[in-house]
Amino acid sequence: MTRTTIRRVSTFGVSGLTCPDCLVLLMERVRQQPGVREVTVDLEPAGESSLTIAPAEAVSAEEIRALVDEIGFDYIARRSHRRPPVDRTLARGLP
């Protein structure tokens, strides 16, 4: 099996988070994973919450998925954030 790593800020869909206690549990457990620098969660009790991870180094996506499943929530998807391209023509005139 190919190992997928998270190397940039990534957002995972998570369902089953229904209260602030669930949110704290998930954030604490993910924060304990090696390589994780920052974790945020946007709680949507009736739908898909967003778990955003900022890695300090490469983090295993499979380990995050397994952790979410182990805690009892449903892992939904992965969406990476890409920085928008810089318009170099506008930047040329800057000091």
Coordinates of N, CA and C in Angstrom, one line a residue:
M1 N 0.8 -1.2 0.0 CA 0.0 0.0 0.0 C 0.9 1.2 0.0
T2 N 0.5 2.2 -0.8 CA 1.3 3.5 -0.8 C 0.9 4.3 0.4
R3 N 1.9 4.9 1.0 CA 1.7 5.8 2.1 C 1.5 7.2 1.7
T4 N 0.4 7.8 2.1 CA 0.1 9.2 1.7 C 0.6 10.1 2.9
T5 N 1.3 11.1 2.5 CA 1.7 12.1 3.6 C 1.1 13.4 3.4
I6 N 0.9 14.1 4.5 CA 0.4 15.5 4.5 C 1.6 16.4 4.6
R7 N 1.9 17.2 3.7 CA 3.0 18.1 3.7 C 2.6 19.6 3.7
R8 N 1.4 19.9 3.6 CA 0.9 21.2 3.6 C -0.4 21.2 4.4
V9 N -1.0 22.4 4.7 CA -2.2 22.5 5.4 C -3.3 21.7 4.7
S10 N -3.9 20.8 5.4 CA -4.9 19.9 4.7 C -6.2 19.9 5.6
T11 N -7.3 19.8 5.0 CA -8.6 19.7 5.7 C -9.3 18.4 5.4
F12 N -9.7 17.7 6.4 CA -10.4 16.4 6.3 C -11.8 16.6 6.8
G13 N -12.7 16.0 6.1 CA -14.1 16.0 6.5 C -14.3 14.9 7.6
V14 N -15.0 15.3 8.7 CA -15.3 14.4 9.8 C -16.8 14.5 10.2
S15 N -17.5 13.3 10.2 CA -18.8 13.4 10.7 C -18.9 12.6 12.0
G16 N -20.0 13.0 12.8 CA -20.1 12.3 14.1 C -19.7 13.2 15.3
L17 N -19.1 14.4 15.0 CA -18.8 15.3 16.0 C -20.1 16.0 16.4
T18 N -20.6 15.9 17.6 CA -21.9 16.4 18.0 C -21.9 17.5 19.1
C19 N -20.7 17.6 19.7 CA -20.7 18.5 20.9 C -19.2 19.0 21.1
P20 N -19.1 20.0 21.9 CA -17.7 20.6 22.2 C -16.8 19.5 22.8
D21 N -17.3 18.6 23.6 CA -16.5 17.6 24.2 C -15.8 16.7 23.1
C22 N -16.6 16.3 22.1 CA -16.1 15.5 21.0 C -15.0 16.3 20.2
L23 N -15.3 17.6 20.1 CA -14.3 18.4 19.4 C -13.0 18.5 20.1
V24 N -13.0 18.6 21.4 CA -11.8 18.7 22.3 C -11.1 17.4 22.2
L25 N -11.8 16.3 22.3 CA -11.2 14.9 22.2 C -10.4 14.7 20.9
L26 N -11.1 15.1 19.8 CA -10.5 14.9 18.5 C -9.2 15.8 18.4
M27 N -9.3 17.1 18.8 CA -8.2 18.0 18.7 C -7.0 17.5 19.5
E28 N -7.3 17.1 20.7 CA -6.2 16.6 21.6 C -5.5 15.4 21.0
R29 N -6.3 14.5 20.5 CA -5.6 13.2 20.0 C -4.8 13.5 18.7
V30 N -5.4 14.4 17.8 CA -4.6 14.7 16.6 C -3.4 15.5 16.9
R31 N -3.5 16.4 17.9 CA -2.3 17.2 18.3 C -1.2 16.4 18.8
Q32 N -1.5 15.2 19.3 CA -0.5 14.3 19.9 C 0.3 13.6 18.8
Q33 N -0.2 13.6 17.6 CA 0.5 12.9 16.5 C 1.8 13.5 16.1
P34 N 2.8 12.7 15.9 CA 4.1 13.3 15.5 C 4.0 14.1 14.2
G35 N 4.6 15.2 14.2 CA 4.6 16.0 13.0 C 3.5 17.0 12.9
V36 N 2.5 17.0 13.8 CA 1.4 17.9 13.7 C 1.8 19.2 14.5
R37 N 1.7 20.3 13.8 CA 2.0 21.6 14.4 C 0.8 22.3 14.9
E38 N -0.3 22.3 14.2 CA -1.5 23.0 14.6 C -2.8 22.2 14.1
V39 N -3.8 22.3 14.9 CA -5.1 21.6 14.6 C -6.2 22.6 14.8
T40 N -7.1 22.7 13.9 CA -8.4 23.4 14.1 C -9.5 22.6 13.6
V41 N -10.7 22.8 14.3 CA -11.9 22.0 13.9 C -13.0 23.0 13.8
D42 N -13.8 23.0 12.7 CA -15.0 23.8 12.6 C -16.1 22.8 12.8
L43 N -16.8 22.9 14.0 CA -17.8 22.0 14.4 C -19.2 22.2 13.6
E44 N -19.7 21.2 13.0 CA -21.0 21.2 12.4 C -21.8 20.0 13.0
P45 N -22.5 20.2 14.1 CA -23.1 19.0 14.8 C -24.0 18.2 13.9
A46 N -24.7 18.8 13.0 CA -25.7 18.1 12.2 C -25.1 17.7 10.8
G47 N -23.8 17.8 10.6 CA -23.2 17.5 9.3 C -21.8 17.2 9.3
E48 N -21.1 17.6 8.3 CA -19.6 17.4 8.1 C -18.8 18.5 8.8
S49 N -18.1 18.2 9.8 CA -17.2 19.1 10.4 C -15.9 19.1 9.6
S50 N -15.1 20.2 9.8 CA -13.8 20.3 9.1 C -12.7 20.2 10.1
L51 N -11.8 19.2 9.9 CA -10.6 19.1 10.7 C -9.4 19.5 9.8
T52 N -8.8 20.6 10.2 CA -7.6 21.2 9.5 C -6.4 21.0 10.2
I53 N -5.4 20.4 9.5 CA -4.1 20.1 10.1 C -3.0 20.9 9.4
A54 N -2.1 21.5 10.2 CA -1.0 22.2 9.7 C 0.2 21.4 10.2
P55 N 0.9 20.7 9.3 CA 2.0 19.9 9.7 C 3.3 20.6 9.9
A56 N 4.1 20.2 10.9 CA 5.5 20.8 11.1 C 6.4 20.0 10.2
E57 N 6.1 18.7 9.9 CA 6.8 17.8 9.0 C 5.8 16.9 8.4
A58 N 6.2 16.0 7.6 CA 5.3 15.1 6.9 C 4.5 14.3 7.9
V59 N 3.2 14.2 7.7 CA 2.3 13.5 8.6 C 1.6 12.4 7.8
S60 N 1.4 11.2 8.3 CA 0.7 10.2 7.6 C -0.8 10.4 7.5
A61 N -1.3 10.5 6.3 CA -2.8 10.7 6.2 C -3.5 9.4 6.7
E62 N -2.9 8.2 6.5 CA -3.5 7.0 6.9 C -3.6 7.0 8.4
E63 N -2.6 7.5 9.1 CA -2.6 7.5 10.6 C -3.7 8.4 11.1
I64 N -3.9 9.6 10.4 CA -5.0 10.5 10.8 C -6.3 9.8 10.6
R65 N -6.5 9.2 9.5 CA -7.7 8.5 9.2 C -8.0 7.4 10.2
A66 N -7.0 6.6 10.6 CA -7.1 5.5 11.6 C -7.5 6.1 12.9
L67 N -6.9 7.2 13.3 CA -7.1 7.9 14.6 C -8.6 8.4 14.6
V68 N -9.0 9.0 13.6 CA -10.4 9.5 13.5 C -11.4 8.3 13.7
D69 N -11.1 7.2 13.0 CA -12.0 6.0 13.1 C -11.9 5.4 14.5
E70 N -10.7 5.4 15.1 CA -10.5 4.8 16.4 C -11.3 5.5 17.5
I71 N -11.3 6.8 17.4 CA -12.0 7.7 18.3 C -13.5 7.5 18.2
G72 N -14.0 7.0 17.0 CA -15.4 6.8 16.8 C -16.1 7.7 15.9
F73 N -15.4 8.5 15.1 CA -15.9 9.4 14.2 C -15.7 8.9 12.8
D74 N -16.4 9.5 11.8 CA -16.3 9.0 10.4 C -15.4 10.0 9.6
Y75 N -14.4 9.5 9.1 CA -13.5 10.2 8.2 C -14.1 10.3 6.8
I76 N -14.2 11.5 6.2 CA -14.9 11.7 5.0 C -14.0 11.9 3.8
A77 N -13.2 12.9 3.8 CA -12.4 13.3 2.6 C -11.2 14.1 3.0
R78 N -10.3 14.3 2.0 CA -9.2 15.1 2.2 C -9.2 16.2 1.2
R79 N -8.9 17.5 1.7 CA -8.9 18.6 0.8 C -7.6 19.4 1.2
S80 N -6.7 19.5 0.3 CA -5.5 20.3 0.6 C -5.7 21.8 0.2
H81 N -5.0 22.6 0.9 CA -5.1 24.1 0.6 C -3.8 24.4 -0.2
R82 N -4.0 25.0 -1.4 CA -2.9 25.4 -2.1 C -2.8 27.0 -2.1
R83 N -1.6 27.5 -2.0 CA -1.5 28.9 -2.0 C -1.8 29.4 -3.4
P84 N -2.5 30.6 -3.5 CA -2.8 31.1 -4.9 C -1.5 31.5 -5.5
P85 N -1.4 31.4 -6.8 CA -0.2 31.9 -7.5 C 0.0 33.4 -7.3
V86 N 1.3 33.7 -7.3 CA 1.7 35.1 -7.1 C 1.8 35.7 -8.5
D87 N 1.1 36.9 -8.7 CA 1.2 37.6 -10.0 C 2.5 38.4 -10.0
R88 N 3.5 37.8 -10.6 CA 4.9 38.4 -10.6 C 4.9 39.7 -11.4
T89 N 4.0 40.0 -12.3 CA 4.0 41.3 -13.0 C 3.7 42.4 -12.0
L90 N 2.8 42.2 -11.1 CA 2.5 43.2 -10.1 C 3.6 43.3 -9.1
A91 N 4.2 42.3 -8.8 CA 5.3 42.3 -7.7 C 6.6 43.0 -8.2
R92 N 6.8 43.1 -9.5 CA 8.0 43.7 -10.0 C 8.2 45.1 -9.6
G93 N 7.2 45.9 -9.5 CA 7.3 47.3 -9.2 C 7.4 47.6 -7.7
L94 N 7.4 46.6 -6.9 CA 7.5 46.8 -5.4 C 9.0 46.8 -5.0
P95 N 9.3 47.6 -4.0 CA 10.6 47.7 -3.5 C 11.1 46.5 -2.8

